[in-house]
Amino acid sequence: NAGVTQTPKFRVLKTGQSMTLLCAQDMNHEYMYWYRQDPGMGLRLIHYSVGEGTTAKGEVPDGYNVSRLKKQNFLLGLESAAPSQTSVYFCASSYGVVGRVETQYFGPGTRLLVL
Amino acid sequence: AQSVTQLGSHVSVSEGALVLLRCNYSSSVPPYLFWYVQYPNQGLQLLLKYTSAATLVKGINGFEAEFKKSETSFHLTKPSAHMSDAAEYFCAVSGNTDKLIFGTGTRLQVFP
């Protein structure tokens, strides 16, 4: 099992460019999450999904969009990148029952630099 | 609602010394509690978790944590630090929502 994988590992963008980050999991998890990690800020939740075809906003959703067309994939899009979106992005997945999250499994991260 | 407070953003210990990383939580329902570790340039990996069974939980790499309801705490300990324990540690709580709530992390430095 590959667990949670993220593509790409590193990317440099110019301000205003767009890109999509891909997260894939092979554990048949219902729940998937996108976080960003910045120095001194810990992990901040961007968007999440509790099942195929569903998405919900997290703590810092502005400037990002997501889609969950297939259960195993969760895409994070930046329509018009800004320097403030320079960060390390982590995807995670977990089992869960309604209203209760179990262990989250994390991907290796994507480092994004916006110039 | 749930929240997590990690006391001390940086902790330094000597190799062989006791490691104590503090975590206090708030939850309106019986919580699940987690400790994750993040090594440089890697994702987070689970160290241990509490899900309402035994209050003393043993994890990987010699770490353990004790759930104390009266103190709303879930502190992480290791009797003897090793150089390889240097990393960032995150405490997290799961309550009655679809999300884990993470603390802001504690960076552990181990000196020889």
mmCIF file with all atom_site columns, N, CA and C in Angstrom, chain A residues 74-115:
data_model
loop_
_atom_site.group_PDB
_atom_site.id
_atom_site.type_symbol
_atom_site.label_atom_id
_atom_site.label_alt_id
_atom_site.label_comp_id
_atom_site.label_asym_id
_atom_site.label_entity_id
_atom_site.label_seq_id
_atom_site.pdbx_PDB_ins_code
_atom_site.Cartn_x
_atom_site.Cartn_y
_atom_site.Cartn_z
_atom_site.occupancy
_atom_site.B_iso_or_equiv
_atom_site.pdbx_formal_charge
_atom_site.auth_seq_id
_atom_site.auth_comp_id
_atom_site.auth_asym_id
_atom_site.auth_atom_id
_atom_site.pdbx_PDB_model_num
ATOM 1   N N  . PHE A 1 74  ? -8.424  13.616 -4.031 1.00 0.00 ? 74  PHE A N  1
ATOM 2   C CA . PHE A 1 74  ? -8.895  14.898 -3.513 1.00 0.00 ? 74  PHE A CA 1
ATOM 3   C C  . PHE A 1 74  ? -7.983  15.967 -4.093 1.00 0.00 ? 74  PHE A C  1
ATOM 4   N N  . LEU A 1 75  ? -8.548  16.849 -4.902 1.00 0.00 ? 75  LEU A N  1
ATOM 5   C CA . LEU A 1 75  ? -7.758  17.840 -5.622 1.00 0.00 ? 75  LEU A CA 1
ATOM 6   C C  . LEU A 1 75  ? -7.895  19.209 -4.955 1.00 0.00 ? 75  LEU A C  1
ATOM 7   N N  . LEU A 1 76  ? -6.781  19.900 -4.864 1.00 0.00 ? 76  LEU A N  1
ATOM 8   C CA . LEU A 1 76  ? -6.767  21.261 -4.334 1.00 0.00 ? 76  LEU A CA 1
ATOM 9   C C  . LEU A 1 76  ? -6.310  22.192 -5.442 1.00 0.00 ? 76  LEU A C  1
ATOM 10  N N  . GLY A 1 77  ? -7.132  23.208 -5.758 1.00 0.00 ? 77  GLY A N  1
ATOM 11  C CA . GLY A 1 77  ? -6.805  24.131 -6.823 1.00 0.00 ? 77  GLY A CA 1
ATOM 12  C C  . GLY A 1 77  ? -6.537  25.535 -6.323 1.00 0.00 ? 77  GLY A C  1
ATOM 13  N N  . LEU A 1 78  ? -5.561  26.157 -6.959 1.00 0.00 ? 78  LEU A N  1
ATOM 14  C CA . LEU A 1 78  ? -5.306  27.577 -6.748 1.00 0.00 ? 78  LEU A CA 1
ATOM 15  C C  . LEU A 1 78  ? -5.578  28.253 -8.080 1.00 0.00 ? 78  LEU A C  1
ATOM 16  N N  . GLU A 1 79  ? -6.599  29.076 -8.124 1.00 0.00 ? 79  GLU A N  1
ATOM 17  C CA . GLU A 1 79  ? -6.988  29.685 -9.404 1.00 0.00 ? 79  GLU A CA 1
ATOM 18  C C  . GLU A 1 79  ? -6.054  30.818 -9.801 1.00 0.00 ? 79  GLU A C  1
ATOM 19  N N  . SER A 1 80  ? -5.626  31.611 -8.849 1.00 0.00 ? 80  SER A N  1
ATOM 20  C CA . SER A 1 80  ? -4.742  32.749 -9.112 1.00 0.00 ? 80  SER A CA 1
ATOM 21  C C  . SER A 1 80  ? -3.800  32.872 -7.919 1.00 0.00 ? 80  SER A C  1
ATOM 22  N N  . ALA A 1 81  ? -2.631  32.250 -8.056 1.00 0.00 ? 81  ALA A N  1
ATOM 23  C CA . ALA A 1 81  ? -1.733  32.146 -6.909 1.00 0.00 ? 81  ALA A CA 1
ATOM 24  C C  . ALA A 1 81  ? -1.243  33.508 -6.436 1.00 0.00 ? 81  ALA A C  1
ATOM 25  N N  . ALA A 1 82  ? -1.082  33.618 -5.108 1.00 0.00 ? 82  ALA A N  1
ATOM 26  C CA . ALA A 1 82  ? -0.554  34.830 -4.482 1.00 0.00 ? 82  ALA A CA 1
ATOM 27  C C  . ALA A 1 82  ? 0.625   34.457 -3.594 1.00 0.00 ? 82  ALA A C  1
ATOM 28  N N  . PRO A 1 83  ? 1.567   35.377 -3.382 1.00 0.00 ? 83  PRO A N  1
ATOM 29  C CA . PRO A 1 83  ? 2.716   35.065 -2.515 1.00 0.00 ? 83  PRO A CA 1
ATOM 30  C C  . PRO A 1 83  ? 2.304   34.564 -1.132 1.00 0.00 ? 83  PRO A C  1
ATOM 31  N N  . SER A 1 84  ? 1.155   34.998 -0.626 1.00 0.00 ? 84  SER A N  1
ATOM 32  C CA . SER A 1 84  ? 0.678   34.546 0.687  1.00 0.00 ? 84  SER A CA 1
ATOM 33  C C  . SER A 1 84  ? 0.334   33.053 0.699  1.00 0.00 ? 84  SER A C  1
ATOM 34  N N  . GLN A 1 85  ? 0.259   32.440 -0.478 1.00 0.00 ? 85  GLN A N  1
ATOM 35  C CA . GLN A 1 85  ? -0.028  31.018 -0.559 1.00 0.00 ? 85  GLN A CA 1
ATOM 36  C C  . GLN A 1 85  ? 1.243   30.170 -0.606 1.00 0.00 ? 85  GLN A C  1
ATOM 37  N N  . THR A 1 86  ? 2.376   30.814 -0.498 1.00 0.00 ? 86  THR A N  1
ATOM 38  C CA . THR A 1 86  ? 3.627   30.077 -0.315 1.00 0.00 ? 86  THR A CA 1
ATOM 39  C C  . THR A 1 86  ? 3.547   29.315 0.993  1.00 0.00 ? 86  THR A C  1
ATOM 40  N N  . SER A 1 87  ? 3.699   28.004 0.919  1.00 0.00 ? 87  SER A N  1
ATOM 41  C CA . SER A 1 87  ? 3.487   27.179 2.098  1.00 0.00 ? 87  SER A CA 1
ATOM 42  C C  . SER A 1 87  ? 3.858   25.734 1.777  1.00 0.00 ? 87  SER A C  1
ATOM 43  N N  . VAL A 1 88  ? 3.737   24.882 2.788  1.00 0.00 ? 88  VAL A N  1
ATOM 44  C CA . VAL A 1 88  ? 3.793   23.451 2.582  1.00 0.00 ? 88  VAL A CA 1
ATOM 45  C C  . VAL A 1 88  ? 2.378   22.914 2.758  1.00 0.00 ? 88  VAL A C  1
ATOM 46  N N  . TYR A 1 89  ? 1.915   22.165 1.768  1.00 0.00 ? 89  TYR A N  1
ATOM 47  C CA . TYR A 1 89  ? 0.550   21.663 1.772  1.00 0.00 ? 89  TYR A CA 1
ATOM 48  C C  . TYR A 1 89  ? 0.554   20.161 2.060  1.00 0.00 ? 89  TYR A C  1
ATOM 49  N N  . PHE A 1 90  ? -0.276  19.770 2.997  1.00 0.00 ? 90  PHE A N  1
ATOM 50  C CA . PHE A 1 90  ? -0.394  18.369 3.358  1.00 0.00 ? 90  PHE A CA 1
ATOM 51  C C  . PHE A 1 90  ? -1.820  17.889 3.119  1.00 0.00 ? 90  PHE A C  1
ATOM 52  N N  . CYS A 1 91  ? -1.897  16.689 2.583  1.00 0.00 ? 91  CYS A N  1
ATOM 53  C CA . CYS A 1 91  ? -3.159  16.001 2.447  1.00 0.00 ? 91  CYS A CA 1
ATOM 54  C C  . CYS A 1 91  ? -3.213  14.906 3.507  1.00 0.00 ? 91  CYS A C  1
ATOM 55  N N  . ALA A 1 92  ? -4.405  14.603 3.988  1.00 0.00 ? 92  ALA A N  1
ATOM 56  C CA . ALA A 1 92  ? -4.588  13.524 4.950  1.00 0.00 ? 92  ALA A CA 1
ATOM 57  C C  . ALA A 1 92  ? -5.900  12.817 4.664  1.00 0.00 ? 92  ALA A C  1
ATOM 58  N N  . SER A 1 93  ? -5.983  11.567 5.102  1.00 0.00 ? 93  SER A N  1
ATOM 59  C CA . SER A 1 93  ? -7.227  10.826 4.960  1.00 0.00 ? 93  SER A CA 1
ATOM 60  C C  . SER A 1 93  ? -7.486  10.027 6.227  1.00 0.00 ? 93  SER A C  1
ATOM 61  N N  . SER A 1 94  ? -8.747  9.654  6.444  1.00 0.00 ? 94  SER A N  1
ATOM 62  C CA . SER A 1 94  ? -9.073  8.871  7.635  1.00 0.00 ? 94  SER A CA 1
ATOM 63  C C  . SER A 1 94  ? -10.395 8.143  7.458  1.00 0.00 ? 94  SER A C  1
ATOM 64  N N  . TYR A 1 95  ? -10.568 7.103  8.284  1.00 0.00 ? 95  TYR A N  1
ATOM 65  C CA . TYR A 1 95  ? -11.893 6.544  8.487  1.00 0.00 ? 95  TYR A CA 1
ATOM 66  C C  . TYR A 1 95  ? -12.663 7.524  9.358  1.00 0.00 ? 95  TYR A C  1
ATOM 67  N N  . GLY A 1 96  ? -13.921 7.380  9.396  1.00 0.00 ? 96  GLY A N  1
ATOM 68  C CA . GLY A 1 96  ? -14.715 8.187  10.309 1.00 0.00 ? 96  GLY A CA 1
ATOM 69  C C  . GLY A 1 96  ? -16.149 7.719  10.276 1.00 0.00 ? 96  GLY A C  1
ATOM 70  N N  . VAL A 1 97  ? -16.793 7.879  11.384 1.00 0.00 ? 97  VAL A N  1
ATOM 71  C CA . VAL A 1 97  ? -18.238 7.749  11.407 1.00 0.00 ? 97  VAL A CA 1
ATOM 72  C C  . VAL A 1 97  ? -18.786 9.154  11.544 1.00 0.00 ? 97  VAL A C  1
ATOM 73  N N  . VAL A 1 98  ? -20.046 9.325  11.349 1.00 0.00 ? 98  VAL A N  1
ATOM 74  C CA . VAL A 1 98  ? -20.618 10.670 11.357 1.00 0.00 ? 98  VAL A CA 1
ATOM 75  C C  . VAL A 1 98  ? -20.293 11.370 12.667 1.00 0.00 ? 98  VAL A C  1
ATOM 76  N N  . GLY A 1 99  ? -19.615 12.500 12.539 1.00 0.00 ? 99  GLY A N  1
ATOM 77  C CA . GLY A 1 99  ? -19.320 13.300 13.713 1.00 0.00 ? 99  GLY A CA 1
ATOM 78  C C  . GLY A 1 99  ? -18.179 12.811 14.563 1.00 0.00 ? 99  GLY A C  1
ATOM 79  N N  . ARG A 1 100 ? -17.342 11.908 14.051 1.00 0.00 ? 100 ARG A N  1
ATOM 80  C CA . ARG A 1 100 ? -16.192 11.447 14.831 1.00 0.00 ? 100 ARG A CA 1
ATOM 81  C C  . ARG A 1 100 ? -15.097 11.035 13.864 1.00 0.00 ? 100 ARG A C  1
ATOM 82  N N  . VAL A 1 101 ? -13.903 11.597 14.029 1.00 0.00 ? 101 VAL A N  1
ATOM 83  C CA . VAL A 1 101 ? -12.778 11.308 13.150 1.00 0.00 ? 101 VAL A CA 1
ATOM 84  C C  . VAL A 1 101 ? -11.804 10.381 13.849 1.00 0.00 ? 101 VAL A C  1
ATOM 85  N N  . GLU A 1 102 ? -11.353 9.394  13.136 1.00 0.00 ? 102 GLU A N  1
ATOM 86  C CA . GLU A 1 102 ? -10.328 8.490  13.648 1.00 0.00 ? 102 GLU A CA 1
ATOM 87  C C  . GLU A 1 102 ? -8.947  8.971  13.193 1.00 0.00 ? 102 GLU A C  1
ATOM 88  N N  . THR A 1 103 ? -7.983  8.107  13.255 1.00 0.00 ? 103 THR A N  1
ATOM 89  C CA . THR A 1 103 ? -6.625  8.488  12.916 1.00 0.00 ? 103 THR A CA 1
ATOM 90  C C  . THR A 1 103 ? -6.535  9.062  11.511 1.00 0.00 ? 103 THR A C  1
ATOM 91  N N  . GLN A 1 104 ? -5.844  10.194 11.374 1.00 0.00 ? 104 GLN A N  1
ATOM 92  C CA . GLN A 1 104 ? -5.573  10.738 10.053 1.00 0.00 ? 104 GLN A CA 1
ATOM 93  C C  . GLN A 1 104 ? -4.199  10.286 9.589  1.00 0.00 ? 104 GLN A C  1
ATOM 94  N N  . TYR A 1 105 ? -4.126  9.899  8.315  1.00 0.00 ? 105 TYR A N  1
ATOM 95  C CA . TYR A 1 105 ? -2.868  9.483  7.700  1.00 0.00 ? 105 TYR A CA 1
ATOM 96  C C  . TYR A 1 105 ? -2.447  10.563 6.718  1.00 0.00 ? 105 TYR A C  1
ATOM 97  N N  . PHE A 1 106 ? -1.198  10.999 6.849  1.00 0.00 ? 106 PHE A N  1
ATOM 98  C CA . PHE A 1 106 ? -0.734  12.144 6.091  1.00 0.00 ? 106 PHE A CA 1
ATOM 99  C C  . PHE A 1 106 ? 0.144   11.759 4.909  1.00 0.00 ? 106 PHE A C  1
ATOM 100 N N  . GLY A 1 107 ? 0.064   12.584 3.863  1.00 0.00 ? 107 GLY A N  1
ATOM 101 C CA . GLY A 1 107 ? 0.990   12.475 2.747  1.00 0.00 ? 107 GLY A CA 1
ATOM 102 C C  . GLY A 1 107 ? 2.294   13.185 3.077  1.00 0.00 ? 107 GLY A C  1
ATOM 103 N N  . PRO A 1 108 ? 3.268   13.111 2.156  1.00 0.00 ? 108 PRO A N  1
ATOM 104 C CA . PRO A 1 108 ? 4.596   13.664 2.400  1.00 0.00 ? 108 PRO A CA 1
ATOM 105 C C  . PRO A 1 108 ? 4.684   15.173 2.226  1.00 0.00 ? 108 PRO A C  1
ATOM 106 N N  . GLY A 1 109 ? 3.655   15.785 1.646  1.00 0.00 ? 109 GLY A N  1
ATOM 107 C CA . GLY A 1 109 ? 3.647   17.237 1.502  1.00 0.00 ? 109 GLY A CA 1
ATOM 108 C C  . GLY A 1 109 ? 4.043   17.714 0.118  1.00 0.00 ? 109 GLY A C  1
ATOM 109 N N  . THR A 1 110 ? 3.547   18.900 -0.216 1.00 0.00 ? 110 THR A N  1
ATOM 110 C CA . THR A 1 110 ? 3.935   19.626 -1.433 1.00 0.00 ? 110 THR A CA 1
ATOM 111 C C  . THR A 1 110 ? 4.424   20.997 -1.020 1.00 0.00 ? 110 THR A C  1
ATOM 112 N N  . ARG A 1 111 ? 5.649   21.304 -1.423 1.00 0.00 ? 111 ARG A N  1
ATOM 113 C CA . ARG A 1 111 ? 6.193   22.643 -1.123 1.00 0.00 ? 111 ARG A CA 1
ATOM 114 C C  . ARG A 1 111 ? 5.890   23.557 -2.295 1.00 0.00 ? 111 ARG A C  1
ATOM 115 N N  . LEU A 1 112 ? 5.198   24.651 -2.023 1.00 0.00 ? 112 LEU A N  1
ATOM 116 C CA . LEU A 1 112 ? 4.811   25.598 -3.058 1.00 0.00 ? 112 LEU A CA 1
ATOM 117 C C  . LEU A 1 112 ? 5.423   26.953 -2.760 1.00 0.00 ? 112 LEU A C  1
ATOM 118 N N  . LEU A 1 113 ? 6.087   27.489 -3.780 1.00 0.00 ? 113 LEU A N  1
ATOM 119 C CA . LEU A 1 113 ? 6.666   28.825 -3.679 1.00 0.00 ? 113 LEU A CA 1
ATOM 120 C C  . LEU A 1 113 ? 6.007   29.691 -4.746 1.00 0.00 ? 113 LEU A C  1
ATOM 121 N N  . VAL A 1 114 ? 5.407   30.795 -4.305 1.00 0.00 ? 114 VAL A N  1
ATOM 122 C CA . VAL A 1 114 ? 4.775   31.721 -5.232 1.00 0.00 ? 114 VAL A CA 1
ATOM 123 C C  . VAL A 1 114 ? 5.580   33.012 -5.258 1.00 0.00 ? 114 VAL A C  1
ATOM 124 N N  . LEU A 1 115 ? 6.096   33.326 -6.443 1.00 0.00 ? 115 LEU A N  1
ATOM 125 C CA . LEU A 1 115 ? 6.952   34.516 -6.583 1.00 0.00 ? 115 LEU A CA 1
ATOM 126 C C  . LEU A 1 115 ? 6.163   35.721 -7.040 1.00 0.00 ? 115 LEU A C  1
#
